[in-house]
XYZ file of C-alpha atoms in Angstrom:
746
model
C 104.868 116.575 91.612
C 103.560 114.140 94.180
C 100.471 116.165 94.676
C 99.810 116.260 91.001
C 99.414 112.934 90.926
C 97.759 112.376 94.150
C 95.005 114.685 92.437
C 94.924 112.886 89.141
C 94.457 109.387 91.453
C 91.630 110.774 93.040
C 90.357 112.173 90.012
C 90.207 108.861 88.602
C 88.372 107.728 91.948
C 85.595 110.307 91.738
C 84.642 109.071 88.377
C 83.546 106.067 89.876
C 80.621 108.300 91.596
C 78.525 109.083 88.268
C 75.403 107.239 87.626
C 76.048 103.815 86.561
C 73.509 100.937 84.982
C 75.927 98.025 84.759
C 77.554 96.208 87.583
C 80.926 96.469 85.631
C 80.511 100.342 85.652
C 80.650 100.015 89.522
C 83.784 98.448 89.982
C 86.700 100.697 91.383
C 90.164 98.897 90.744
C 91.875 101.245 92.961
C 90.452 99.986 96.142
C 93.115 97.818 97.832
C 95.824 99.341 95.967
C 97.470 100.828 99.038
C 97.449 99.948 103.046
C 99.151 96.821 102.046
C 95.956 95.326 100.107
C 98.449 94.456 97.190
C 95.576 94.468 94.717
C 96.238 96.604 91.701
C 94.488 98.408 88.585
C 95.618 96.750 85.668
C 94.211 94.994 82.831
C 92.674 91.457 83.156
C 89.840 88.932 81.993
C 87.915 87.263 84.495
C 90.050 84.420 85.956
C 92.566 85.168 82.964
C 96.355 84.125 82.857
C 97.628 87.409 81.214
C 97.312 90.874 83.766
C 98.987 93.879 82.376
C 99.731 96.104 85.637
C 101.379 99.644 85.827
C 104.825 98.914 87.501
C 105.804 101.551 90.159
C 107.570 100.292 92.984
C 111.225 100.783 92.119
C 113.463 103.437 90.616
C 112.456 106.601 92.515
C 113.377 108.146 96.141
C 109.785 109.471 96.180
C 108.366 106.083 96.105
C 106.533 105.035 99.633
C 108.016 101.623 98.563
C 111.503 100.095 98.708
C 113.493 100.990 95.551
C 114.592 97.312 95.234
C 111.020 95.921 93.617
C 112.023 92.411 94.632
C 111.029 92.891 98.173
C 107.495 94.301 97.061
C 104.581 91.385 96.498
C 102.945 94.434 94.354
C 103.946 96.037 91.309
C 101.677 98.874 92.045
C 101.364 101.053 95.043
C 98.594 103.558 95.185
C 100.787 106.757 96.451
C 103.483 105.794 94.414
C 104.735 108.110 91.509
C 107.382 106.664 89.552
C 106.356 104.266 86.677
C 108.742 102.161 85.036
C 106.719 100.345 82.342
C 103.788 97.587 82.353
C 104.576 94.183 83.765
C 102.756 91.273 82.238
C 101.248 88.253 84.307
C 101.012 89.227 88.016
C 99.384 88.084 91.244
C 96.692 89.893 93.004
C 96.451 90.474 96.797
C 99.326 88.258 97.948
C 101.917 88.721 100.668
C 105.226 87.629 98.806
C 107.080 88.713 95.819
C 107.050 87.051 92.700
C 106.605 87.245 88.662
C 105.669 90.698 87.857
C 108.024 90.902 84.799
C 108.350 91.509 81.008
C 108.299 95.394 81.519
C 107.351 97.251 78.638
C 107.818 100.891 78.505
C 107.439 103.692 76.062
C 109.826 106.835 76.536
C 111.083 110.006 74.560
C 114.439 111.594 73.887
C 117.851 110.140 73.874
C 117.803 106.436 74.428
C 118.471 105.513 77.673
C 117.909 101.949 79.255
C 118.512 102.554 82.861
C 115.075 102.534 84.380
C 115.879 104.872 87.186
C 116.646 107.436 84.404
C 113.979 106.222 81.814
C 110.984 106.243 84.686
C 108.439 108.718 84.814
C 105.967 110.409 86.845
C 102.170 110.315 85.841
C 98.884 111.635 85.512
C 95.497 111.124 84.350
C 95.278 107.709 85.531
C 92.018 105.736 84.235
C 91.130 102.124 85.207
C 88.079 99.960 84.928
C 87.798 96.099 84.376
C 89.926 95.264 81.338
C 91.331 98.477 80.868
C 94.289 100.961 82.061
C 95.753 103.990 80.995
C 97.998 106.833 82.209
C 99.849 109.817 80.709
C 103.613 110.025 81.288
C 104.671 113.393 82.035
C 108.398 113.039 81.422
C 107.670 111.361 77.869
C 104.367 113.411 76.728
C 103.209 109.621 76.060
C 99.676 108.427 76.495
C 99.388 104.436 77.649
C 96.474 102.132 77.191
C 96.569 98.477 77.935
C 93.839 95.881 77.897
C 93.981 92.064 77.913
C 92.490 88.741 76.403
C 92.855 85.539 78.260
C 96.400 84.715 77.525
C 97.733 87.918 75.773
C 98.057 91.761 76.309
C 97.411 94.854 73.626
C 98.880 98.010 74.461
C 98.486 101.392 72.550
C 100.852 104.153 73.126
C 100.363 107.813 71.849
C 103.793 109.492 71.226
C 104.554 112.980 70.824
C 106.819 114.159 67.636
C 110.314 113.370 67.659
C 112.825 110.490 68.991
C 110.713 107.701 70.581
C 111.767 104.330 71.931
C 109.751 100.957 73.069
C 112.008 99.257 75.840
C 111.347 95.565 77.251
C 113.077 95.355 80.160
C 113.706 91.552 80.921
C 115.687 91.690 84.149
C 113.638 93.727 86.624
C 110.171 92.783 88.100
C 108.864 91.368 91.296
C 110.702 87.886 91.071
C 114.249 87.285 92.348
C 115.126 85.723 89.391
C 116.710 88.012 86.765
C 117.868 85.517 83.831
C 116.169 85.911 80.640
C 116.502 85.199 76.817
C 115.449 87.123 73.776
C 115.642 86.773 69.767
C 114.383 89.017 67.225
C 112.156 87.054 64.762
C 111.376 89.787 62.372
C 111.852 93.620 62.613
C 108.675 93.569 64.485
C 108.556 90.612 66.393
C 110.630 89.192 69.522
C 110.342 85.930 71.240
C 112.166 84.448 74.494
C 111.548 83.676 78.172
C 112.210 85.082 81.599
C 112.854 82.981 84.733
C 110.197 83.467 87.783
C 110.061 82.206 90.849
C 111.468 82.017 94.835
C 107.815 82.973 95.660
C 108.052 83.572 99.658
C 111.816 83.123 99.196
C 111.239 79.161 98.334
C 114.039 79.100 95.909
C 112.871 75.737 94.546
C 109.741 77.052 93.209
C 111.702 78.729 89.928
C 110.022 78.668 86.570
C 110.033 80.117 82.890
C 107.552 82.251 81.361
C 107.510 82.325 77.660
C 106.629 85.316 75.497
C 106.224 86.506 71.726
C 106.020 90.368 71.416
C 104.712 92.075 68.114
C 104.946 95.849 67.224
C 102.834 97.227 64.456
C 105.407 99.743 63.063
C 109.209 98.675 61.963
C 111.480 100.614 64.333
C 114.056 102.784 62.436
C 116.784 100.855 64.520
C 116.814 98.164 67.317
C 118.908 96.063 69.506
C 119.557 94.967 73.128
C 121.267 95.824 76.108
C 122.911 93.981 79.156
C 123.862 95.334 82.532
C 127.471 94.786 83.431
C 128.223 92.883 86.699
C 129.877 95.193 89.157
C 133.157 94.459 90.527
C 135.164 95.450 93.424
C 138.695 95.773 94.165
C 141.268 95.700 91.258
C 138.619 94.627 88.856
C 136.770 97.783 89.460
C 139.860 99.743 88.564
C 140.411 97.575 85.346
C 136.636 97.582 84.605
C 135.034 101.110 85.399
C 131.894 100.428 83.302
C 130.692 97.433 85.380
C 127.405 97.973 86.658
C 126.579 100.363 83.405
C 124.436 99.421 80.752
C 125.969 98.196 77.465
C 124.030 98.505 74.321
C 124.115 95.928 71.349
C 123.022 96.670 67.901
C 120.184 94.811 66.086
C 122.879 92.474 63.789
C 122.974 90.513 67.169
C 120.111 88.478 66.610
C 119.633 87.198 70.081
C 120.739 87.855 74.005
C 120.599 85.503 76.948
C 121.785 86.259 80.347
C 120.938 88.180 83.443
C 119.525 91.756 83.458
C 119.024 92.162 79.659
C 116.439 94.097 77.748
C 115.474 95.180 74.118
C 115.321 98.490 72.697
C 113.167 99.827 69.659
C 113.960 103.405 68.109
C 111.368 105.523 66.248
C 110.939 108.781 64.854
C 107.383 109.261 65.563
C 105.044 112.082 64.432
C 102.951 114.047 66.801
C 100.146 111.916 68.500
C 101.237 108.809 66.466
C 99.811 105.779 67.904
C 101.984 102.494 68.132
C 100.272 99.093 69.300
C 102.183 96.364 71.025
C 100.896 92.752 71.329
C 102.289 90.325 73.883
C 101.470 86.775 74.120
C 102.709 84.222 76.706
C 102.632 80.634 77.864
C 104.135 78.431 80.676
C 104.870 75.934 78.222
C 106.782 77.195 75.219
C 107.549 80.385 72.898
C 105.374 78.369 70.257
C 102.374 78.234 72.317
C 102.806 81.943 73.360
C 102.586 82.882 69.524
C 99.682 80.618 69.026
C 97.850 82.197 71.958
C 98.704 85.603 70.320
C 97.426 84.307 66.743
C 94.078 82.654 68.392
C 93.102 85.710 70.747
C 94.016 88.733 68.806
C 93.943 87.943 65.000
C 91.737 90.329 63.289
C 91.051 92.408 66.116
C 92.258 95.941 67.052
C 92.629 97.262 70.709
C 89.183 98.815 71.232
C 87.606 95.503 69.933
C 89.707 93.349 72.717
C 88.733 96.244 75.578
C 84.919 95.996 74.656
C 85.128 92.263 74.736
C 86.868 91.896 77.823
C 84.382 94.605 79.370
C 81.635 92.573 78.395
C 83.037 89.468 79.912
C 83.453 91.343 83.217
C 79.722 92.543 83.168
C 78.318 89.201 82.452
C 80.209 87.848 85.443
C 79.598 90.502 87.935
C 75.596 90.251 86.855
C 75.636 87.047 88.213
C 74.612 89.314 91.408
C 72.286 91.949 91.184
C 72.023 94.404 94.140
C 69.395 97.276 94.904
C 69.365 99.705 97.624
C 72.482 100.561 99.894
C 74.561 103.570 99.325
C 76.574 104.099 96.038
C 79.843 103.614 98.074
C 78.493 100.408 99.359
C 77.682 99.020 95.882
C 81.061 100.015 94.390
C 82.668 97.903 97.608
C 80.154 95.146 96.609
C 81.328 94.873 93.139
C 84.703 95.658 93.468
C 84.787 92.823 95.941
C 82.970 90.520 93.254
C 85.787 91.551 90.622
C 88.791 90.890 93.223
C 87.222 87.449 94.017
C 87.281 86.328 90.053
C 90.988 87.118 89.512
C 92.688 84.029 91.281
C 92.723 80.918 90.941
C 93.375 81.438 86.946
C 93.428 79.376 84.283
C 96.861 77.939 82.974
C 96.453 76.026 79.967
C 97.221 77.428 76.581
C 94.545 77.657 73.724
C 95.741 74.163 72.606
C 94.986 72.891 75.808
C 98.796 72.672 76.983
C 100.097 73.384 80.542
C 103.344 72.687 82.507
C 102.496 69.380 84.550
C 102.443 70.153 88.552
C 106.533 69.794 89.726
C 107.457 68.425 86.590
C 109.120 69.005 83.347
C 106.197 67.089 81.545
C 103.847 68.956 79.282
C 100.126 67.794 79.790
C 96.869 68.596 77.833
C 93.902 69.682 79.313
C 90.990 68.336 77.084
C 87.876 69.903 78.592
C 87.083 72.438 81.098
C 89.867 74.575 82.440
C 93.159 73.894 84.123
C 93.640 76.351 87.337
C 97.051 77.842 88.928
C 97.337 79.883 91.950
C 95.845 78.401 94.652
C 96.716 80.236 97.924
C 94.775 77.595 99.737
C 95.774 78.628 103.510
C 93.790 81.982 102.501
C 90.742 80.993 100.042
C 89.844 77.575 101.713
C 87.870 79.427 104.476
C 85.542 81.495 101.956
C 86.411 81.956 98.443
C 85.865 78.511 97.316
C 82.695 78.241 99.101
C 81.482 81.805 97.173
C 83.148 79.844 93.899
C 80.855 76.951 94.426
C 77.467 78.791 95.171
C 77.695 81.119 92.251
C 80.462 79.823 89.619
C 79.772 76.141 90.115
C 81.362 75.071 86.974
C 84.557 77.074 87.550
C 84.607 75.740 91.342
C 84.594 72.075 89.578
C 87.468 72.816 87.226
C 89.270 74.044 90.232
C 88.591 70.760 92.016
C 89.673 68.809 89.246
C 92.702 70.480 88.726
C 93.638 69.872 92.238
C 93.400 66.567 92.028
C 95.468 66.424 88.991
C 98.008 67.903 90.522
C 97.595 64.641 92.925
C 97.920 62.691 89.790
C 101.102 64.952 88.601
C 103.037 65.064 91.835
C 101.563 62.623 94.298
C 100.380 65.338 96.553
C 97.404 67.897 96.921
C 98.552 71.591 96.482
C 99.297 73.733 99.624
C 99.969 76.982 97.979
C 100.673 76.341 94.263
C 102.144 78.438 91.809
C 102.283 78.204 87.823
C 102.704 74.225 88.527
C 105.378 74.704 91.340
C 104.598 74.142 95.010
C 105.772 76.771 97.375
C 104.843 75.314 100.673
C 103.802 78.520 101.777
C 101.783 78.684 104.980
C 100.711 75.982 106.944
C 97.930 73.323 107.297
C 96.372 70.501 104.741
C 94.028 73.247 103.147
C 93.241 71.229 100.056
C 91.146 68.556 102.135
C 88.155 71.607 103.596
C 87.844 72.899 99.884
C 87.154 69.445 98.018
C 85.092 68.267 101.034
C 83.099 71.408 101.191
C 82.131 70.887 97.516
C 81.395 67.315 97.738
C 78.962 67.744 100.670
C 77.124 70.555 98.865
C 76.445 68.145 96.077
C 78.889 69.466 93.438
C 79.877 66.391 91.511
C 81.947 65.616 88.197
C 85.336 64.734 89.830
C 86.876 61.406 91.596
C 85.839 61.876 94.982
C 87.512 58.360 95.695
C 90.745 59.392 94.253
C 90.379 62.767 96.237
C 89.794 60.687 99.629
C 93.116 58.767 98.862
C 95.054 61.598 98.388
C 93.514 63.457 101.495
C 94.276 60.313 103.537
C 97.618 60.360 102.247
C 98.487 63.825 103.403
C 96.945 63.111 106.480
C 98.636 59.645 107.723
C 101.963 59.789 105.652
C 105.138 60.147 108.075
C 106.541 63.523 108.553
C 109.859 62.615 106.775
C 108.228 62.069 103.464
C 105.261 64.329 103.755
C 105.675 67.504 102.579
C 102.091 68.797 103.303
C 102.321 67.890 107.068
C 106.081 68.402 108.406
C 105.294 67.652 111.813
C 102.657 64.976 111.433
C 104.723 62.198 113.620
C 104.026 63.876 116.990
C 100.621 65.330 116.090
C 99.402 61.452 115.298
C 100.749 60.374 118.194
C 100.238 63.004 120.992
C 97.297 64.694 119.486
C 99.254 67.831 119.300
C 102.518 69.773 118.186
C 104.916 70.857 120.904
C 106.670 74.349 120.828
C 110.453 72.946 120.005
C 111.309 76.459 118.666
C 110.577 79.802 120.195
C 108.857 80.543 117.045
C 108.092 77.254 115.374
C 103.953 78.219 114.825
C 103.276 75.020 116.417
C 99.660 75.830 117.679
C 98.692 77.189 114.378
C 99.934 74.074 112.319
C 97.881 71.915 114.841
C 94.843 74.013 114.393
C 94.989 74.027 110.753
C 95.239 69.872 110.838
C 92.129 69.816 113.109
C 90.103 71.542 110.783
C 91.404 69.505 107.891
C 90.982 66.328 110.096
C 87.231 67.118 110.815
C 86.359 67.758 107.090
C 88.067 64.563 106.203
C 85.998 62.831 109.028
C 82.786 64.195 107.374
C 83.707 63.246 103.899
C 84.560 59.313 105.313
C 81.441 59.258 106.945
C 79.876 60.357 103.757
C 81.545 57.891 101.826
C 80.890 55.005 104.360
C 84.386 54.654 105.645
C 82.983 54.702 109.530
C 86.489 53.698 111.127
C 88.203 56.590 109.230
C 85.268 58.726 110.083
C 85.881 58.084 113.772
C 89.849 58.627 113.540
C 89.908 61.656 111.998
C 86.679 63.090 114.262
C 89.111 62.241 117.430
C 92.167 63.899 115.931
C 89.911 67.083 115.301
C 89.583 67.263 118.852
C 93.066 67.227 119.624
C 92.643 71.385 120.079
C 91.619 70.711 123.874
C 95.191 69.926 124.350
C 96.267 73.456 124.162
C 93.541 74.940 126.532
C 95.025 76.657 129.547
C 92.357 77.213 132.236
C 94.545 80.116 133.699
C 94.375 81.912 130.605
C 91.257 80.774 129.231
C 92.756 80.467 125.969
C 94.966 78.173 123.499
C 98.765 78.168 124.741
C 101.520 76.631 123.537
C 102.746 73.290 124.932
C 106.534 72.247 125.333
C 107.856 68.832 124.658
C 107.598 67.768 127.994
C 103.859 68.255 128.087
C 103.822 71.406 130.049
C 102.275 74.565 129.233
C 104.838 77.259 127.730
C 105.923 79.991 130.199
C 105.876 82.762 130.623
C 103.246 83.281 128.327
C 101.890 86.563 127.039
C 98.405 86.247 124.997
C 99.423 89.237 123.215
C 102.499 88.561 121.893
C 102.272 88.345 118.025
C 100.375 91.646 117.356
C 101.662 93.846 114.953
C 103.605 90.947 113.109
C 106.301 90.589 115.734
C 107.202 87.005 116.184
C 104.780 84.907 118.412
C 105.709 81.400 120.065
C 103.464 78.809 118.869
C 101.336 81.306 116.593
C 101.948 82.262 113.000
C 101.330 85.948 111.914
C 99.227 86.327 114.794
C 98.756 85.542 118.548
C 96.690 83.767 121.082
C 93.927 86.090 120.912
C 93.783 85.615 117.102
C 93.776 81.618 117.290
C 91.773 80.695 120.414
C 88.731 80.826 118.613
C 89.492 79.172 115.479
C 87.900 75.751 116.248
C 84.844 76.363 113.916
C 84.080 72.789 114.198
C 83.616 72.661 117.960
C 81.970 75.949 118.930
C 80.393 74.246 121.759
C 83.032 72.319 123.187
C 85.135 74.998 123.242
C 82.590 76.749 124.787
C 82.466 74.306 127.468
C 86.101 73.971 128.476
C 85.686 77.980 128.652
C 83.255 77.612 131.335
C 79.890 77.712 129.288
C 78.040 80.084 127.509
C 78.708 83.084 129.184
C 82.169 82.818 129.758
C 82.597 82.186 126.190
C 80.716 85.183 124.816
C 82.295 87.456 127.630
C 85.915 85.966 126.256
C 84.737 86.287 122.580
C 83.325 90.010 122.956
C 86.572 91.293 124.533
C 88.379 90.357 121.267
C 86.542 93.200 119.796
C 86.383 95.182 122.649
C 89.823 95.583 123.260
C 90.926 95.941 119.848
C 92.594 92.218 119.164
C 90.709 91.531 116.559
C 92.860 91.797 113.152
C 91.123 91.678 110.040
C 94.429 91.665 108.126
C 94.857 87.713 108.681
C 92.416 85.280 108.389
C 92.619 82.814 111.430
C 90.143 85.472 113.109
C 88.152 86.662 110.190
C 85.154 84.216 111.362
C 85.191 85.541 114.680
C 82.043 87.387 114.408
C 79.834 84.949 113.364
C 80.405 82.720 116.283
C 77.987 84.453 118.299
C 75.203 83.376 116.454
C 75.872 79.640 117.634
C 74.160 80.678 121.055
C 70.686 81.793 121.624
C 70.001 85.543 122.581
C 73.533 86.258 121.185
C 72.994 86.517 117.472
C 72.438 90.216 117.546
C 76.008 90.617 118.298
C 77.030 89.018 114.618
C 74.475 91.323 113.159
C 75.878 94.649 114.827
C 79.717 93.470 114.438
C 79.264 92.593 110.843
C 78.135 95.962 109.797
C 80.752 98.215 112.076
C 83.363 95.728 110.374
C 82.143 96.465 107.042
C 82.017 100.242 107.711
C 85.311 100.359 109.597
C 87.726 98.086 107.315
C 86.107 98.339 103.632
C 85.979 101.525 101.976
C 85.718 102.901 98.388
C 89.197 104.194 98.662
C 92.917 102.756 97.825
C 92.954 101.930 101.877
C 89.745 100.103 101.180
C 90.902 96.922 102.270
C 92.148 96.058 105.674
C 95.181 94.348 104.444
C 96.452 91.682 101.827
C 93.420 90.938 99.747
C 95.076 87.302 99.786
C 93.882 86.204 96.388
C 90.373 87.349 96.919
C 89.668 86.087 100.328
C 89.338 89.327 102.160
C 87.015 90.497 99.185
C 84.934 87.230 99.668
C 84.233 87.722 103.396
C 82.855 91.267 102.588
C 80.604 89.846 100.001
C 79.297 87.215 102.034
C 78.748 89.445 105.117
C 77.218 92.105 102.748
C 74.513 89.454 101.718
C 73.781 88.391 104.743
C 75.280 84.653 105.197
C 78.820 83.374 105.929
C 80.351 79.900 105.701
C 82.290 80.051 109.025
C 83.300 76.353 109.452
C 85.194 75.083 106.201
C 84.037 71.540 105.241
C 80.694 72.013 106.687
C 77.985 72.793 104.017
C 76.096 75.537 106.040
C 76.242 79.200 106.502
C 75.520 81.544 109.406
C 72.987 84.412 108.832
C 73.350 88.083 109.536
C 71.579 90.975 108.357
C 72.449 91.866 104.803
C 73.338 95.790 103.526
C 71.181 96.024 100.607
C 67.358 95.923 100.246
C 67.244 93.041 97.606
C 69.786 90.690 95.921
C 69.523 88.459 93.438
C 71.632 85.401 92.807
C 71.621 83.879 89.357
C 72.188 80.490 90.026
C 72.922 77.438 88.115
C 69.542 75.978 87.561
C 71.224 72.667 86.732
C 73.557 72.677 89.193
C 71.406 73.986 92.328
C 67.794 72.923 90.886
C 66.534 76.988 91.205
C 67.773 79.768 88.596
C 68.028 82.519 91.438
C 67.769 83.144 95.192
C 66.468 86.615 96.061
C 67.331 88.017 99.189
C 65.025 90.815 100.497
C 65.369 93.195 103.652
C 63.260 95.528 105.245
C 64.348 97.993 107.956
C 62.252 99.724 110.538
C 64.890 102.719 110.034
C 67.772 103.354 107.707
C 70.051 102.388 110.604
C 68.606 99.100 111.990
C 70.686 96.075 111.696
C 69.318 94.036 113.991
C 67.022 90.650 112.767
C 63.808 90.583 113.827
C 62.192 88.064 111.541
C 63.509 85.758 109.171
C 61.616 83.829 106.203
C 63.090 81.003 104.083
C 60.952 79.928 101.098
C 58.181 81.902 102.301
C 58.302 79.977 105.866
C 58.968 81.393 109.365
C 63.139 80.602 109.850
C 64.182 80.829 113.713
C 67.782 79.588 113.755
C 70.398 81.513 112.646
C 72.365 78.948 110.593
C 71.214 77.388 107.216
C 72.294 74.525 105.470
C 73.316 74.681 101.496
C 70.987 72.607 100.480
C 68.009 74.765 102.194
C 69.542 77.974 100.841
C 70.015 76.886 97.347
C 66.349 75.689 97.300
C 64.586 78.570 99.219
C 64.075 80.966 96.340
C 63.750 83.658 98.667
C 65.264 84.861 101.982
C 63.532 87.634 103.778
C 64.634 89.780 106.776
C 62.884 92.086 108.619
C 65.225 94.231 110.942
C 64.642 96.434 113.595
C-alpha cells in the first residue's frame, strides 16, 4: 500500500510538468512537504485565515511521523499514507505544533469513531492553489476541498451504502483537547475548540469558533466522547475507560475533552455531500456571519475558481521568462509560500481578538494580520512584501503597532492574538525600520519608535522582549550563565535590532539615541576571540568560555551560547558591520578565507536563519563578488528542488522561500533595517516585477540577463536604468526607480 500511495503522490507531481501558461499553474504545493519543510498541499486563499489540509500524521504504524500528532508541527507529511480527516486553520512551514484541528472525515461501513480504525490510505492525490483532492481507498470516497478567506467548502463523493461524516474535536496538532459543540438544526452545528501551547508555551491558549453545515439531512446523528483511562482498581471497575462512548442526537450539545460529532447517511452510488465550515477567533456568531457572507449563493466549483483566480492575480505580480520548467515551478511555488503568512485575523465585520486580552476590537480599514514568525521573517520576507505587495506590508506594520497599543509591547512571535515568546531578539524593530527607511508610510512612526525604545531600554524584570537586557545594557554583551542559555544568539539579535533602531533614530532627528543604539550594536566585538577568529561565549567573570568547540551545536545538538546552531553559523551574523568584523579577523584576506571555509567544510546550515545571508557577504569586498554569484546558484541547485524534499528544512512561514525568490531574481536584503540589497546573477532571462506605481513611482522593474553560455553565472557587466553600474550593492530607492536592471554574464 505504501508503494501504491507513493506512486500516486509522484503522479500528482508529474502533472506540474505539463505545458502551462499561467503562473498559478506552475505552483507545486507538494514542494517542502517532506524533509521537515513542514509546508502542506491544503487549500487556502492568499494570506487567508482558513486553510483546509489533509491530516496524515497520526494513527498508523506505517507513518514516518510519531503516532501522537501533537509532537509534530505539520498536519501533513508527503511520505505518510494514513488519512484521518481535513484539519481547518493550519500553519505553514513552522517548527512547533499548534492548531490544525476541527478534523472532518468521511467514512463508510459500520460507524466507528476511533481515528486509528476509521483512518484510510489514499491515492489519486491532486493539489493546486486553492484546491486539494484524494481518494480514500478504505472507504471508496473521493474528497475535494477549497477555501475562501475565512471558510472552507468540502465535497465528498460516496459509494452506495452506509456512510458517515465525523467531526473530531479532540485530535489535532494543538496540545489542547477541550471543545464544545451544539446541534443547531439537523444540518448545522456550532461550537468551539481550544488551541494553543505553541512551542510548548502553555500561556498562549485561545479558542477557535466554528459553524458547520451539511447540504443533506442525515438519517441519524449524535456525539461521542472518549472516556478517561483509569489505573488500578478503577480499571477493573470501569473496563470501558479509554473507549469511545456514543450519545444519540436527542442530546443537543456536548462539551469536554476528546469529543466529536457523527452523522449517518444511506448514500446512493456516487452521491455527493457538501460541507461548509466557517471559523472565527471572536465568536460563533461571527463564524456564522463569515460563512454567510463568503459562501452565499456559491457552489464548490465557483469558490474553487475564485480562489484560483485570486492566486493567479497575486502570482502574476512577477513574470519570468527563461530557465527550466523546474526552475519556474520552484520560483512560483516559493512565491506561493510567501503569500500564506502572515494571514488575516479579522472577521467580515472587522472584529478580531485584541492582543493578549479578552477584548474584541474592530478593524475599520485594511486588514489585521496575525502569525508573525518574526525571528524568521524579519530577515527577508517582509522586505519582499514591501517591494512587491506594499499595501499588505503596510497593514502588517499597522497590525504590529496596534499590538503595542493593545498589550504594551511590539510582537515577537505572535499567534492569533497571543504572544508565544518563541526564539529570541527584538525582531519587530528591523521590520518597521526597514519599511520606513524605504519610504513606506501610512502609520504612526513616532508611536512605533516609542514602542521600540521601550523594548530596548526597559529593565529585564518587566521586559518580555529582552529578558536579559540589564547585563546587555551594562556590559554590552550577555554572559553564559548556563551551559545552554543561548547568550551569544540573544546578544547578536539585539545588536541587529539596535543598529536598525539607531538608523531610525537618526532619520527622526534623535541624535543622542542614534549614537547610543549604534554604540550598543557594536558590542558584538566583545565576543570576538582572536584564538579562533570567531565569536565565542563569555563567562560571567569576563573570560571566554572554555573548552570551546566551534562545531558544537551542529545537527541540532545543544550548544553553549548558540541557539539552533554553532559558532560557524553565527560568527558572520553581524550584517551591519561587515567591514568591522573583517578588521577584527585580520583584514579582507583572512575574512574571505574564513567565510569561504564555512562552505568548503560543510558548516553552512541552510535549515536555519542566522547564516542564510552568508553567501552575499563576499560582495562587500572588491574582487570577491564572483563568490556570491557562484554560491547562490550552487545553493539554489542543491537545496531547492521541484520535489517534496525541495526545501532545506522548515520554510519558516515563507522565509526560506523568500531567500530563493530574491536569489533567483538577482538581489538580496542581507542587512535587515538597511534599505539596500546585494546583487547576484539572476536565474532567468527576463523578470518583470509589476510594482505599485503610487508607492514606488514606477509601475515595473524589468531585470534582463544575457549569458555567454547556458552555464554562465559570473557577472561581467551591469546596467541600472540604462546606465553602467559597477557596485554590487544597490539602494532600494535606486532599484525601484531604475525601470530596468541588466546583467551580462560570462
